[in-house]
Short mmCIF file of C-alpha atoms in Angstrom, two decimals:
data_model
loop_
_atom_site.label_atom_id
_atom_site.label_comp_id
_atom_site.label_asym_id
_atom_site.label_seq_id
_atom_site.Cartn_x
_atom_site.Cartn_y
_atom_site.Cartn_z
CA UNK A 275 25.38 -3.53 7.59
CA UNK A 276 23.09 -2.70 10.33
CA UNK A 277 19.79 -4.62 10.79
CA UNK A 278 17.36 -5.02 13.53
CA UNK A 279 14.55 -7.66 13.97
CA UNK A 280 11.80 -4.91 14.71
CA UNK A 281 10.63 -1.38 13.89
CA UNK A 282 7.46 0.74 12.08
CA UNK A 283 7.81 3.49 10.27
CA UNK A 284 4.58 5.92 9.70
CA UNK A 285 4.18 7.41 6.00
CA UNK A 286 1.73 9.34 5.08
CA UNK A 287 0.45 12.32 2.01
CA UNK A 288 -2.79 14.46 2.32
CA UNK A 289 -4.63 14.13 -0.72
CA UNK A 290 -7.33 17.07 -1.57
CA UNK A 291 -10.51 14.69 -2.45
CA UNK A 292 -12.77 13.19 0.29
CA UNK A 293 -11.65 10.66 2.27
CA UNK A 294 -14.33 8.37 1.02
CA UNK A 295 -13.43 9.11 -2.90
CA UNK A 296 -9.71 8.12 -2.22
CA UNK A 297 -10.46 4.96 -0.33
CA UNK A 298 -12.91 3.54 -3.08
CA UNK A 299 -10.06 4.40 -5.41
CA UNK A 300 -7.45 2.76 -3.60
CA UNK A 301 -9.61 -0.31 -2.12
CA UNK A 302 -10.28 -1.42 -5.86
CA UNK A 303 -7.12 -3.69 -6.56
CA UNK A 304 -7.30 -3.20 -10.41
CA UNK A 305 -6.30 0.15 -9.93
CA UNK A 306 -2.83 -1.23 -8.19
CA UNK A 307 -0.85 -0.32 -11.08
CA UNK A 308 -1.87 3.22 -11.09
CA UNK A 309 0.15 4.14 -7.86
CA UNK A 310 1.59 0.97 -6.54
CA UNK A 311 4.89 0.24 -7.91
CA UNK A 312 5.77 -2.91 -5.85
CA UNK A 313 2.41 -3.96 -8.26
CA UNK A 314 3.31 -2.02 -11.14
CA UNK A 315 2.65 -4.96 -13.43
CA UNK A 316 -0.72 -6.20 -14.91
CA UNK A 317 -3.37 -7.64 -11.94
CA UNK A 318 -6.16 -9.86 -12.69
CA UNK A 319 -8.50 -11.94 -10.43
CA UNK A 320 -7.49 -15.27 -10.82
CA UNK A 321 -9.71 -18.04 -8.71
CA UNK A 322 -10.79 -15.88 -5.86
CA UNK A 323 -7.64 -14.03 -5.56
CA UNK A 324 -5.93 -10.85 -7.29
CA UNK A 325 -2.67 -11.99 -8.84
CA UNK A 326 -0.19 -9.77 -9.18
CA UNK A 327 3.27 -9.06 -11.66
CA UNK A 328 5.91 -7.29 -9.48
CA UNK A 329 9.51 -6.63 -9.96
CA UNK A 330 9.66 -9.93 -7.79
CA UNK A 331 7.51 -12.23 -9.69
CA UNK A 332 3.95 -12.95 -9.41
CA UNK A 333 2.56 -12.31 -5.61
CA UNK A 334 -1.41 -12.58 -4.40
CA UNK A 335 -2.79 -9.36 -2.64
CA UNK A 336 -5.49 -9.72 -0.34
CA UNK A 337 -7.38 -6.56 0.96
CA UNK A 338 -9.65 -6.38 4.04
CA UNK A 339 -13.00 -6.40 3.84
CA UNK A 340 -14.50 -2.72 2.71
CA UNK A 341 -15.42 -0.94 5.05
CA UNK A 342 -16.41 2.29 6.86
CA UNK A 343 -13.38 3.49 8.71
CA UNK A 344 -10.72 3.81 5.73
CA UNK A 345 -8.74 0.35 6.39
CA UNK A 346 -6.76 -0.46 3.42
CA UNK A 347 -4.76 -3.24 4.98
CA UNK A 348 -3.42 -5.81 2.65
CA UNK A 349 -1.82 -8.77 2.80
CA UNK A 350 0.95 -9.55 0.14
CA UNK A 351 2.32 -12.71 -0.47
CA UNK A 352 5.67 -13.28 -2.49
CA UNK A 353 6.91 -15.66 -4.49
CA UNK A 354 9.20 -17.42 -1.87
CA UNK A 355 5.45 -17.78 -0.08
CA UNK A 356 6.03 -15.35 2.51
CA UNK A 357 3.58 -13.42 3.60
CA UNK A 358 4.03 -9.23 4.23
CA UNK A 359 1.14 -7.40 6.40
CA UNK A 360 0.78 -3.71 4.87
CA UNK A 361 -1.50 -1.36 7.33
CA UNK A 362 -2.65 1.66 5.28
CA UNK A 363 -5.62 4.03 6.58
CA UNK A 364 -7.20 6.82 4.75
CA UNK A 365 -8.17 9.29 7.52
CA UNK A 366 -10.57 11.93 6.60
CA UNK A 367 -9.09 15.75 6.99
CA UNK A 368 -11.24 18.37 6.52
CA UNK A 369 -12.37 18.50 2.58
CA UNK A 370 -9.44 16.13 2.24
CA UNK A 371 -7.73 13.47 3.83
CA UNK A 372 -4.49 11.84 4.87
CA UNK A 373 -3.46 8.22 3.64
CA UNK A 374 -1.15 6.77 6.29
CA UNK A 375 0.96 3.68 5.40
CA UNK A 376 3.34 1.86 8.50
CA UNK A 377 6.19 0.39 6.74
CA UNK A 378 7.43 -2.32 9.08
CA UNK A 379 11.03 -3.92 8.87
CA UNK A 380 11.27 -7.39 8.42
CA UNK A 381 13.64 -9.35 10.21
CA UNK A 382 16.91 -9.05 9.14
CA UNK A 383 16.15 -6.23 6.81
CA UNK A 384 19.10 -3.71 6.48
CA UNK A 385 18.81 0.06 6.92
CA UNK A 386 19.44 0.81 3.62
CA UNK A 387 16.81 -2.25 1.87
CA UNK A 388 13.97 -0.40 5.03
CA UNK A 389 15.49 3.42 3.70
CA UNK A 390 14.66 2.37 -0.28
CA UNK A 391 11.54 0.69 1.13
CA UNK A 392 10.47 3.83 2.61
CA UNK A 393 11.25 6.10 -0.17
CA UNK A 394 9.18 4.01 -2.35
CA UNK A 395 6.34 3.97 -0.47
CA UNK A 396 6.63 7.89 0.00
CA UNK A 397 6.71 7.83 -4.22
CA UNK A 398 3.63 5.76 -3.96
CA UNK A 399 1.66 7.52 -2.26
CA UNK A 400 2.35 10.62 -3.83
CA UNK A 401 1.43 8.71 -7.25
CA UNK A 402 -2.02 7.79 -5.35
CA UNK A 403 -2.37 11.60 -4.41
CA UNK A 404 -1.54 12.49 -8.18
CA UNK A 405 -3.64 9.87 -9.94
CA UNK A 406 -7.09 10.62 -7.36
CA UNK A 407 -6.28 14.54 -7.56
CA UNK A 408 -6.57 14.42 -11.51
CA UNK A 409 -9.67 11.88 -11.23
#
């Protein structure tokens, strides 16, 4: 098993709806389950924070701050208390735009744990695409 301590990979789907329309869809954490099947499960604000049911237990997201240039990094934090930084940008394009998400390895993480990782953040996206596109 190969693994490597470092290491981004780029992701990204063009959706055809404005830039602006995808990002309030996507920046509103109740809509999580929708698209985002690491957070499949119900989410509710609990305290302050957006609590989460995922195939690994219950984890807190935390989203940056809205704003105007499309960031839709979020902070998730497991069970085991770790903490994994997600950078995701929704870059206008034309009429539509382009949601980019860098999947970083974590230390120790095999190839094929960072391949599945990938592929479900490809699926992901393409569920964000589907459910904004029928909106």
């Amino acid at each position: 098993m190969e693994t490597t301590a470092s290491g981004s990979r780029h992701i990204s789907r063009h959706i055809d709806r404005p830039a602006q329309q995808v990002y309030d869809y996507a920046s509103n954490p109740a809509n999580l389950p929708g698209w985002a099947s690491g957070l499949a499960g119900d989410i509710d604000r609990v305290g302050g924070q957006w609590i989460a049911e995922s195939p690994m237990g219950r984890v807190v997201v935390v989203f940056a701050d809205r704003n105007e240039f499309g960031v839709l990094d979020h902070h998730v934090t497991l069970p085991s208390g770790e903490t994994v930084y997600n950078p995701v940008r929704v870059i206008a394009d034309g009429a539509g735009c382009e949601v980019l998400f860098t999947l970083r390895r974590q230390p120790g993480m095999s190839d094929e744990v960072f391949e599945h990782d990938a592929d479900t953040v490809a699926a992901d996206l393409a569920a964000l695409k589907n459910a904004v596109e029928r909106a």
